[in-house]
Amino acid sequence: MGLTHGIGSGGGASPPEPLRRVLDVGVAGLLLVATLPLLALAALAVLLSDGRPVFFGHRRLGRGGRAFRCWKLRTMEVGAEEVLERDPDLRDLHRGNGFKLPGAVDPRVTPVGRFLRRTYLDELPQLVNVVAGDMSLVGPRPIVSEELAEFEPHGPELLSVRPGLFGAWTSLGRARPPYPERARLELAYVRERTVRRDLAILGRSVRAVLEGTEDA
């Protein structure tokens, strides 16, 4: 099945970009205020268990290919990227697993970090990315530059929209498929963005967050 194959047809036209941006800022701002006590507690847990820095900004590709810092609560030991670079076996596993190490075998993840990942609390700071305009509430998940090859020759199409806090791929929760199926899902969303599809993704995402992830 090629990357050009879509996934059904959603109803209701996608809102104009200015309106989508207003909705993103409004909803993300409300969510940020509502979850601020939870975010503060999670940040304090990171600080007390593993010190500073509390937050980690991973370099990702945004709309138009512009790089930005995708913010998360830090779940790995300080210098985790250097650990990956020094270990060729871990690096190969990282690349072969869709540029992410399975949590169960990743030696860099801290005990508090495993809990934050399992509950998705580590991703709360990305609401700031949404308010700042780096991301949208719904869209393809932001990728690292090495992942762009997985979407070729449709990379520019993927980067034509803002990446999302929630997306068609992540909304599948524990059933998230690896590449190339992930690429097909993300591109199908970009090609068929509708209000109905966005609402469906948000609904599935709520269920996925409540279920948590086993890959922590």
C-alpha atoms as one frame of an Amber mdcrd trajectory, in Angstrom:
protein
   0.000   0.000   0.000   1.634   3.253  -1.118   1.953   6.514   0.713  -0.399
   8.164  -1.772  -3.323   6.021  -0.608  -5.816   7.916   1.565  -7.963   6.728
   4.457 -11.591   7.337   3.787 -13.237  10.719   3.525 -13.987  12.983   6.427
 -16.978  15.281   6.509 -16.959  19.024   7.018 -14.392  21.290   5.424 -11.225
  22.165   7.277 -11.522  25.610   8.930  -9.529  28.447   7.336  -6.004  28.697
   8.739  -6.647  31.950  10.685  -9.679  30.375  12.405  -7.752  27.175  13.113
  -5.033  29.292  14.717  -7.553  31.128  16.923  -9.034  27.802  18.040  -5.563
  26.395  18.713  -4.552  29.327  20.896  -7.871  29.446  22.753  -8.159  25.742
  23.511  -4.450  25.230  24.242  -4.440  28.266  26.520  -7.387  26.925  28.513
  -5.808  23.475  28.749  -2.524  24.999  29.883  -4.235  26.902  32.688  -6.292
  23.845  33.693  -3.294  21.499  33.804  -0.833  23.959  35.335  -1.025  22.419
  38.844  -0.388  18.957  37.363   2.476  20.291  35.259   3.992  21.987  38.311
   3.846  18.758  40.334   5.395  16.754  37.514   8.140  19.345  37.072   8.848
  19.265  40.805   9.134  15.468  40.659  11.746  15.747  37.906  13.661  18.407
  39.829  13.719  16.485  43.114  14.562  13.131  41.560  17.114  14.106  38.936
  17.890  17.820  39.225  18.064  20.351  36.436  17.178  20.916  33.673  13.516
  20.127  34.227  12.468  20.714  30.618  13.978  19.379  27.400  13.531  20.970
  23.989  14.075  18.443  21.220  14.859  19.858  17.770  12.013  18.995  15.378
  10.837  20.105  11.941   7.831  22.404  11.801   5.739  23.966   9.080   7.767
  24.713   5.979  10.683  22.718   7.354  11.509  25.345   9.973  13.268  23.806
  12.972  11.858  24.458  16.444  12.256  23.186  19.989   9.497  20.718  20.879
   9.226  20.988  24.657   8.790  18.094  27.078   9.448  17.425  30.718  12.852
  15.768  30.855  12.474  11.996  31.155  16.057  10.966  30.423  19.337  11.395
  32.200  21.377  14.507  31.380  23.510  13.890  28.288  21.168  11.230  26.899
  21.831  12.214  23.288  25.574  11.805  23.796  24.965   8.313  25.234  23.120
   7.388  22.037  25.916   8.735  19.854  28.571   6.747  21.732  26.743   3.410
  21.538  26.434   2.083  17.946  24.090  -0.750  18.987  21.671   1.656  20.674
  21.938   4.008  17.720  21.053   1.255  15.238  18.120   0.141  17.410  16.965
   3.769  17.645  16.970   4.184  13.876  15.365   0.799  13.219  12.557   1.517
  15.679  11.347   4.689  13.982  13.931   6.958  15.669  12.780   6.050  19.150
  14.133   3.461  21.546  11.609   1.102  23.156  11.217   2.354  26.701  11.826
  -1.083  28.208  15.369  -1.225  26.788  16.324   2.448  26.911  18.923   2.814
  29.685  18.700   6.603  29.579  15.136   6.896  30.915  14.875   7.808  34.610
  12.386   6.120  36.991  10.278   9.291  37.213  10.617   9.649  33.452   9.073
   6.227  32.896   6.004   7.254  34.876   5.717  10.565  33.025   5.961   8.822
  29.672   3.457   6.132  30.608   0.913   8.803  31.570   1.846  11.254  28.778
   2.451  13.957  31.405   5.852  14.630  29.856   4.145  16.128  26.797   2.119
  18.793  28.638   4.719  21.520  27.845   3.848  21.156  24.164   0.745  23.207
  24.907   3.226  26.107  25.030   4.398  25.127  21.532   0.783  25.316  20.354
   0.223  28.772  21.872   3.545  29.969  20.405   2.546  28.842  16.917   5.100
  26.067  16.453   2.403  23.407  16.610  -1.325  22.903  16.220  -3.650  20.930
  18.492  -4.202  18.374  15.720  -1.716  17.522  13.013   1.015  15.064  12.069
   3.410  14.538  14.953   6.620  16.589  14.670   9.553  14.631  13.292  13.321
  14.831  13.515  15.169  15.622  10.290  16.293  11.999   9.833  12.670  10.850
   9.709  11.873  12.960   6.664  13.271  10.214   4.415  10.396   7.976   5.572
   7.928  10.333   3.859   9.744  10.851   0.556   8.858  11.928  -2.036   6.052
  13.553  -0.034   8.160  15.339   2.582   7.160  18.858   1.450   3.497  17.833
   1.684   3.944  16.668   5.278   5.680  19.943   6.175   2.965  22.070   4.556
   1.001  22.084   7.843   1.900  22.667  11.471   2.725  19.485  13.385   0.213
  18.522  16.042   0.068  17.793  19.741  -2.435  15.085  18.786  -2.499  13.260
  15.483  -3.955  10.417  13.451  -0.996   8.199  14.348  -0.689   8.978  18.065
  -4.459   8.749  18.579  -4.154   4.990  18.027  -2.432   4.748  21.408  -0.802
   1.393  22.057  -1.737   0.258  18.537   0.444   2.889  16.845   2.062   1.242
  13.797   5.709   1.767  12.747   6.892   3.154   9.415   5.856   2.991   6.611
   2.261   2.719   7.899   2.820   5.716  10.155   3.798   7.800   7.134   0.657
   6.726   5.285  -1.553   7.733   8.220   0.066  11.135   8.645  -0.029  11.979
   4.940  -3.659  10.864   4.632  -4.535  13.315   7.412  -2.692  16.183   5.708
  -4.595  15.508   2.478  -8.021  15.227   4.128  -8.082  17.684   7.022 -11.672
  18.213   8.118 -13.435  19.339  11.281 -14.987  15.893  11.688 -11.634  14.168
  11.377 -10.019  16.546  13.884 -12.793  15.867  16.405 -12.457  12.122  15.881
  -8.703  12.321  16.471  -9.222  14.351  19.645 -11.757  11.804  20.912  -9.428
   8.872  20.266  -6.540  10.800  21.806  -8.423  11.310  25.068  -8.976   7.547
  25.264  -5.302   6.866  24.437  -4.118   9.238  27.184  -6.432   7.626  29.744
  -5.182   4.165  28.793  -1.555   5.242  29.000   1.300   3.664  27.089   3.176
   0.453  27.726   6.285   1.790  25.953   7.704   3.684  28.917
